[in-house]
XYZ file of C-alpha atoms in Angstrom:
519
model
C -23.607 79.195 145.175
C -22.300 81.062 148.179
C -19.837 78.270 148.970
C -18.450 78.410 145.453
C -17.792 82.134 145.803
C -16.013 81.520 149.079
C -13.729 78.896 147.487
C -12.836 81.211 144.601
C -12.128 84.049 146.951
C -9.885 81.843 149.091
C -7.743 80.874 146.106
C -7.540 84.441 144.982
C -6.362 85.762 148.315
C -3.642 83.052 148.684
C -2.211 83.864 145.256
C -2.146 87.574 146.049
C -0.266 86.878 149.289
C 2.298 84.536 147.697
C 3.005 86.764 144.695
C 5.188 89.385 146.432
C 7.386 86.616 147.949
C 8.315 84.963 144.667
C 8.344 88.045 142.507
C 5.614 86.685 140.189
C 2.887 88.891 138.673
C -0.127 89.483 140.936
C -3.470 87.844 140.255
C -6.028 90.198 138.570
C -8.753 91.639 140.757
C -12.096 89.810 140.754
C -14.891 90.995 138.573
C -17.523 93.337 139.921
C -20.211 90.647 139.768
C -18.138 88.317 142.050
C -18.717 88.679 145.735
C -15.706 88.772 148.019
C -15.671 85.845 150.442
C -15.030 86.374 154.122
C -11.515 85.452 155.346
C -10.849 81.942 156.658
C -10.183 81.601 160.368
C -6.491 81.207 161.378
C -4.989 79.200 164.233
C -1.432 79.821 165.561
C -0.528 81.910 162.499
C -1.518 79.130 160.057
C -4.449 79.021 157.651
C -7.142 76.608 158.678
C -8.582 74.590 155.768
C -12.269 73.788 156.220
C -12.865 71.480 153.257
C -11.199 69.162 150.704
C -11.548 71.826 148.018
C -9.659 74.312 150.208
C -6.800 71.797 150.611
C -6.566 71.251 146.833
C -6.453 74.991 146.165
C -3.717 75.391 148.793
C -1.570 72.625 147.261
C -1.812 74.032 143.716
C -0.930 77.569 144.811
C 2.081 76.278 146.828
C 3.509 74.442 143.813
C 3.012 77.534 141.662
C 5.000 79.581 144.202
C 7.903 77.109 144.034
C 8.012 77.186 140.224
C 8.020 80.976 140.173
C 10.834 81.095 142.732
C 12.973 78.719 140.637
C 12.505 80.860 137.507
C 13.458 84.115 139.218
C 16.451 82.756 141.256
C 19.950 83.951 140.131
C 21.943 81.390 138.086
C 25.703 80.599 138.519
C 27.940 82.108 135.860
C 31.055 79.867 136.130
C 31.339 76.878 133.767
C 33.494 73.764 133.675
C 33.689 71.309 130.764
C 30.721 73.022 129.060
C 28.401 72.451 132.031
C 27.265 74.744 134.762
C 29.784 74.578 137.596
C 28.528 73.478 140.957
C 29.720 75.035 144.146
C 30.958 72.256 146.452
C 29.501 72.214 149.906
C 31.669 72.456 153.007
C 30.797 68.914 153.977
C 31.698 67.324 150.615
C 35.161 68.850 150.018
C 37.296 71.358 151.922
C 37.641 74.849 150.546
C 40.757 75.468 148.458
C 42.892 78.459 149.353
C 43.307 81.092 146.674
C 46.843 82.242 147.427
C 49.976 80.112 147.480
C 52.598 80.162 150.220
C 55.719 81.997 149.098
C 59.057 80.914 150.557
C 61.712 83.485 151.542
C 63.571 82.854 148.286
C 60.446 83.495 146.235
C 59.847 79.828 145.464
C 56.448 78.217 145.791
C 55.879 75.605 148.456
C 55.626 72.004 147.245
C 53.611 69.085 148.563
C 55.547 65.805 148.288
C 53.799 62.421 148.347
C 56.332 59.664 149.184
C 56.230 56.224 147.571
C 57.174 52.939 149.266
C 60.461 52.361 147.413
C 61.763 55.811 148.341
C 60.998 55.242 152.012
C 62.755 51.864 151.992
C 65.866 53.172 150.239
C 66.269 56.233 152.454
C 64.219 56.606 155.659
C 65.670 60.109 155.987
C 63.859 61.208 152.830
C 61.124 62.880 154.907
C 63.447 65.482 156.390
C 65.338 65.718 153.107
C 62.178 66.640 151.197
C 60.816 68.926 153.916
C 63.939 71.079 153.622
C 63.545 72.746 157.028
C 59.740 73.120 156.892
C 59.787 74.740 153.451
C 57.740 71.908 151.907
C 55.046 69.527 153.156
C 55.319 65.722 153.106
C 52.504 63.180 152.907
C 52.357 59.405 153.070
C 49.600 57.493 151.241
C 47.584 55.033 153.273
C 48.435 52.402 150.653
C 52.146 52.725 151.501
C 51.449 51.740 155.107
C 49.592 48.674 153.870
C 52.515 47.717 151.613
C 54.944 48.075 154.530
C 52.736 45.803 156.593
C 53.048 43.100 153.919
C 56.787 43.537 153.403
C 57.618 43.208 157.107
C 56.904 39.468 156.842
C 59.706 38.973 154.294
C 63.018 38.208 156.051
C 65.079 39.826 153.301
C 63.275 43.188 153.677
C 62.200 43.161 157.312
C 65.197 45.280 158.390
C 64.388 47.929 155.773
C 60.746 48.037 156.845
C 61.790 48.420 160.479
C 63.904 51.480 159.674
C 61.164 52.982 157.512
C 58.472 52.497 160.163
C 60.671 54.103 162.818
C 61.208 57.140 160.589
C 57.485 57.407 159.782
C 56.489 57.146 163.442
C 58.947 59.860 164.477
C 57.835 62.173 161.652
C 54.139 61.724 162.428
C 54.642 62.441 166.137
C 56.596 65.593 165.299
C 53.966 66.753 162.839
C 56.330 66.533 159.870
C 54.294 63.917 157.991
C 50.585 63.428 157.370
C 48.874 60.257 156.150
C 46.360 60.802 153.329
C 43.620 58.572 151.963
C 41.994 58.943 148.544
C 38.611 58.175 147.063
C 38.803 54.545 145.975
C 35.285 54.478 144.532
C 36.632 55.954 141.302
C 38.836 52.871 140.882
C 35.885 50.480 140.566
C 36.437 48.452 137.420
C 33.645 47.307 135.077
C 32.290 43.807 135.543
C 33.080 43.061 131.890
C 36.798 42.795 132.784
C 36.950 40.721 135.985
C 40.517 39.603 135.290
C 41.789 43.190 135.608
C 42.472 44.285 139.165
C 43.409 47.644 140.620
C 47.114 47.768 141.468
C 48.573 49.464 144.570
C 49.987 52.132 142.241
C 46.476 53.235 141.323
C 45.549 53.530 144.987
C 48.675 55.592 145.658
C 47.700 57.967 142.839
C 44.191 58.209 144.293
C 45.695 59.083 147.678
C 47.851 61.777 146.078
C 44.936 63.236 144.115
C 43.015 63.768 147.340
C 45.381 66.671 148.080
C 44.383 68.605 144.963
C 41.205 69.875 146.629
C 42.981 71.119 149.762
C 46.124 72.900 148.550
C 46.351 76.112 146.504
C 46.344 75.715 142.742
C 49.783 77.304 142.422
C 51.391 74.847 144.861
C 52.217 71.592 143.015
C 51.464 68.126 144.359
C 54.509 65.970 143.497
C 54.624 62.175 143.741
C 58.201 61.124 144.586
C 58.961 57.603 143.364
C 61.746 55.574 141.792
C 59.190 53.456 139.940
C 59.178 54.744 136.365
C 55.803 53.212 135.492
C 54.210 54.865 138.508
C 55.705 58.205 137.498
C 54.234 57.845 134.007
C 50.814 57.086 135.487
C 51.094 60.120 137.776
C 52.177 62.460 134.961
C 49.190 61.435 132.846
C 46.827 62.002 135.773
C 45.456 65.536 135.701
C 46.851 67.777 138.394
C 49.770 65.574 139.542
C 53.482 65.782 138.939
C 56.157 63.162 139.588
C 59.858 63.272 140.364
C 62.614 60.735 140.907
C 64.279 60.656 144.321
C 67.906 61.499 143.592
C 69.275 61.467 147.147
C 69.110 57.716 147.752
C 71.720 56.466 150.202
C 72.823 52.819 149.829
C 72.037 50.749 152.871
C 74.896 50.210 155.292
C 74.692 47.933 158.303
C 75.806 48.872 161.795
C 79.072 46.981 161.351
C 79.807 49.099 158.258
C 78.825 52.467 159.714
C 80.973 52.027 162.812
C 84.415 51.633 161.273
C 86.447 51.723 164.490
C 87.449 55.329 163.773
C 85.469 57.992 165.618
C 85.584 61.789 165.855
C 87.660 63.147 168.756
C 84.481 64.240 170.549
C 82.921 60.720 170.395
C 85.786 58.574 171.628
C 84.788 55.158 173.003
C 87.002 52.424 174.527
C 89.221 50.583 172.025
C 88.669 53.011 169.169
C 90.904 55.009 166.837
C 91.103 58.656 165.868
C 93.154 60.432 163.239
C 95.747 63.038 164.182
C 96.853 64.349 160.858
C 97.915 61.326 158.818
C 98.594 59.082 161.823
C 96.096 56.911 163.741
C 95.865 57.147 167.527
C 94.496 54.318 169.689
C 92.290 54.896 172.750
C 92.425 51.925 175.118
C 89.761 50.639 177.519
C 90.449 53.522 179.941
C 90.355 56.061 177.035
C 94.074 56.679 177.452
C 95.835 57.678 174.232
C 98.465 55.314 172.840
C 100.716 55.731 169.857
C 100.256 53.022 167.248
C 103.440 51.157 166.405
C 103.649 49.045 163.255
C 106.717 47.002 164.256
C 104.998 43.670 165.222
C 104.724 41.232 162.331
C 102.953 38.141 163.718
C 104.053 34.933 162.015
C 106.172 37.153 159.733
C 103.073 38.642 158.079
C 103.785 42.053 156.555
C 100.616 44.201 156.445
C 99.687 45.677 153.096
C 98.087 48.836 154.497
C 97.441 50.657 157.740
C 94.121 48.911 158.338
C 95.691 45.450 158.341
C 98.333 46.689 160.784
C 95.636 48.076 163.100
C 93.664 44.817 162.875
C 96.698 42.825 164.015
C 97.224 45.381 166.789
C 93.719 44.644 168.124
C 93.953 40.855 167.751
C 97.282 40.671 169.615
C 96.145 42.974 172.442
C 95.734 40.814 175.606
C 93.336 43.346 177.162
C 90.751 42.947 174.380
C 89.256 39.432 174.568
C 86.688 40.000 171.780
C 87.509 41.506 168.364
C 85.351 41.737 165.237
C 86.483 42.536 161.691
C 84.271 43.668 158.817
C 85.323 44.108 155.205
C 84.444 43.241 151.653
C 85.809 40.098 150.034
C 89.548 39.679 149.742
C 90.832 42.111 152.398
C 92.636 39.350 154.339
C 90.440 38.910 157.425
C 90.866 35.142 157.776
C 94.519 35.196 156.751
C 95.393 37.779 159.397
C 93.329 36.018 162.073
C 95.079 32.677 161.446
C 98.506 34.313 161.539
C 97.758 36.061 164.842
C 96.289 32.844 166.297
C 99.422 30.859 165.379
C 101.568 33.613 166.896
C 99.696 33.529 170.221
C 99.501 29.709 170.452
C 102.754 28.356 168.984
C 105.186 31.227 169.535
C 104.026 33.285 172.524
C 102.348 30.283 174.252
C 99.550 32.490 175.594
C 96.927 29.888 174.649
C 96.934 26.129 174.083
C 94.676 25.482 171.107
C 92.913 27.099 168.151
C 89.233 26.476 167.453
C 87.767 27.411 164.073
C 84.028 27.575 163.530
C 81.937 28.530 160.549
C 78.226 28.273 159.638
C 77.628 25.357 157.276
C 75.738 27.354 154.659
C 75.897 26.252 151.040
C 75.833 28.576 148.037
C 73.588 27.532 145.180
C 71.877 24.128 144.885
C 72.456 21.822 147.828
C 74.643 18.774 147.306
C 72.750 16.600 149.750
C 74.085 14.598 152.697
C 77.820 13.989 152.817
C 79.171 10.524 153.694
C 81.583 9.707 156.489
C 82.063 10.719 160.100
C 81.893 14.224 161.548
C 85.385 15.169 160.399
C 84.735 13.995 156.833
C 81.449 15.881 156.745
C 83.048 19.178 157.825
C 86.190 18.892 155.695
C 84.610 20.433 152.543
C 83.607 23.526 154.527
C 87.090 23.944 156.003
C 89.263 23.387 152.929
C 89.995 27.106 152.741
C 91.515 26.951 156.246
C 93.969 24.281 155.099
C 94.836 26.371 152.034
C 95.583 29.411 154.207
C 97.658 27.328 156.616
C 99.795 26.029 153.761
C 100.170 29.560 152.423
C 101.321 30.831 155.807
C 103.999 28.121 155.984
C 105.071 27.999 152.319
C 105.650 31.748 152.096
C 108.021 31.570 155.044
C 109.469 28.142 154.184
C 108.219 26.470 157.318
C 107.111 22.853 157.585
C 103.679 22.560 159.219
C 104.900 19.904 161.636
C 102.998 21.205 164.639
C 99.748 21.403 162.719
C 99.859 18.009 161.017
C 98.173 14.990 162.538
C 101.167 12.724 161.729
C 104.599 13.400 163.247
C 107.071 15.108 160.895
C 104.313 15.340 158.298
C 104.478 17.722 155.421
C 100.820 17.455 154.481
C 97.830 19.054 156.174
C 95.263 16.545 154.999
C 94.643 15.939 158.704
C 95.064 18.682 161.319
C 96.512 17.993 164.737
C 93.503 18.193 167.103
C 95.808 19.126 169.980
C 96.693 22.393 168.226
C 93.886 23.272 165.828
C 90.380 21.861 165.765
C 87.186 22.476 163.816
C 84.298 23.431 166.101
C 80.881 22.479 164.630
C 78.234 24.959 165.689
C 75.617 22.216 165.997
C 77.440 20.552 168.915
C 78.701 23.522 170.921
C 75.865 23.802 173.444
C 77.067 22.632 176.838
C 80.775 22.889 176.047
C 83.255 24.989 178.028
C 86.224 26.393 176.068
C 89.303 27.633 177.969
C 92.886 28.635 177.147
C 92.247 28.899 173.426
C 91.852 31.215 170.449
C 88.433 30.927 168.781
C 87.985 32.145 165.190
C 84.366 32.597 164.126
C 84.324 33.074 160.368
C 81.343 34.160 158.246
C 79.601 35.616 161.293
C 77.060 37.378 159.102
C 75.528 33.947 158.394
C 74.945 33.339 162.097
C 71.720 34.424 163.735
C 71.686 36.443 166.908
C 70.754 33.338 168.922
C 73.516 31.232 167.320
C 76.174 33.818 168.115
C 74.942 34.118 171.678
C 75.181 30.337 172.056
C 78.790 30.325 170.831
C 80.021 33.302 172.851
C 78.497 32.026 176.096
C 80.686 28.878 175.793
C 83.860 30.903 176.377
C 85.657 30.485 179.685
C 88.846 32.006 181.076
C 91.850 33.022 178.969
C 89.986 32.959 175.653
C 90.531 35.212 172.671
C 87.617 35.396 170.209
C 87.955 36.845 166.689
C 84.710 37.319 164.734
C 84.863 38.065 161.020
C 82.316 38.668 158.328
C 80.875 40.784 155.556
C 77.267 41.928 155.857
C 77.125 42.351 152.084
C 77.517 38.578 151.608
C 74.619 37.121 153.594
C 73.846 33.571 152.410
C 71.696 32.306 155.289
C 68.047 32.228 154.158
C 66.631 33.915 157.273
C 69.366 36.526 157.757
C 69.624 39.975 156.235
C 72.241 42.764 156.131
C 70.564 44.280 159.195
C 69.547 41.148 161.094
C 72.636 38.947 161.482
C 75.085 37.940 164.178
C 77.876 40.358 163.220
C 75.594 43.372 163.072
C 74.019 42.573 166.443
C 77.475 42.146 167.962
C 78.600 45.617 166.877
C 75.290 47.249 167.811
C 75.154 45.893 171.375
C 78.855 45.758 172.377
C 80.133 48.993 170.878
C 81.879 50.969 173.622
C 82.413 47.954 175.885
C 85.947 47.964 177.418
C 86.528 44.346 176.405
C 85.437 44.698 172.760
C 86.918 46.291 169.636
C 85.713 46.525 166.039
C 87.448 47.561 162.834
C 86.470 47.824 159.182
C 89.289 46.831 156.823
C 89.763 49.062 153.832
C 92.384 49.325 151.178
C 92.994 49.452 147.473
C 94.461 45.976 147.211
C 92.804 42.649 147.983
C 93.683 39.036 147.236
C 94.106 39.677 143.507
C 93.376 41.957 140.542
C 90.149 40.147 139.614
C 88.761 40.641 143.124
C 89.771 44.309 143.024
C 87.970 44.747 139.717
C 84.782 42.988 140.863
C 84.579 44.866 144.177
C 85.225 48.226 142.530
C 82.521 47.576 139.913
C 79.978 46.586 142.581
C 79.116 43.241 140.966
């Protein structure tokens, strides 16, 4: 009986001690007939339980304390979507600032997320969108993965290289930050295994990861030229989308360096404008007045650029000249006229070599019959046409160029004067005292052009021509081709000159119309 009173007293005292902590009502005092049990011994500030019944009483009173504490705890007042809002912990999501950053003009700072197509079209879009640190720029992790796949495509490798260089520079300067989203939300149900998450969905997930870190007033804008991606972003809560309107069409190195430079950036064999007149700077940077009197092979230039091109090709101090232009500006016509002038009239050289990559347009015709000359004739028919034009316009008989004496036909060229040089058989040869015309240089690889140019000996004039907008070789691109590498590596060399031909007129009105329309 005494033990039972002790157990009851123990439970009573524990409830009285726990009540003030939880705020619950205190246990009523024992009746007068109940004897108060002596206190249990304590060890190290903890209650010592002496029996199984004491342990059970302790467990029940502890659970009662927890329930009372849960009832009396303050409840959150904010609500979202009809449910009690939960306060995110610091470990789960970063705290969102309450105030937005105001720019000096009163505008709110924007956070731009850049898509892959924008970065490929204009690598300078990062600085364009930052607008002198007024806005922040981000790059989704998915975009880096797409660039890694595109770098293996020869047609886009040059664009990826420029984009990666711009991204690397921006990241090192702190102007760009790579973001990664929560991809768990993109898990698709097993009932639709044929549906897969597209890279666009991952890009949107990367962009949405910024919503928890930026102020609510500062918009997160996905910049893309993909209309479907912009629609998906606009329908995603919290995101906005915009089209990139500052795209700059790609221009190769041979197009950007036109041969004309500002007066402060003069390089050997370049031109500057003084008013409406061009001024030539030779290999020693001495200034020379440009004279338009020479008309090689009686060719009258149509514009100032053709006159300057002939000035460079006839200059004996410039052994290597390259010309870049769109179709129909007269590159090959001018080069043939200057070559005939130097070989047949001025006697500076002995022979003319013409070489061109044997690249077909459209479906291949297969192997051609005949010997080497018969196989290369179809690729060089345009040379014969231009030769006849040069002679017919000036009423000259092509006696020196014909294979037969006193011939009036150019069905066979005289190999002592003009000869076709197949690229496949040039390794090991040594060319001297000649004019070499390399046409369609944009269809040559860097290695092919190096092989050709290292065959040149003494007293050789080389004229390279091409258009980086007409690349037909399967493994070349507007950035990675022989002509572009030539301009990039030899610009400023005293023995090299480059010029971009421009003008309103080309070979005919149809060509003018097609080039102007950008077909």
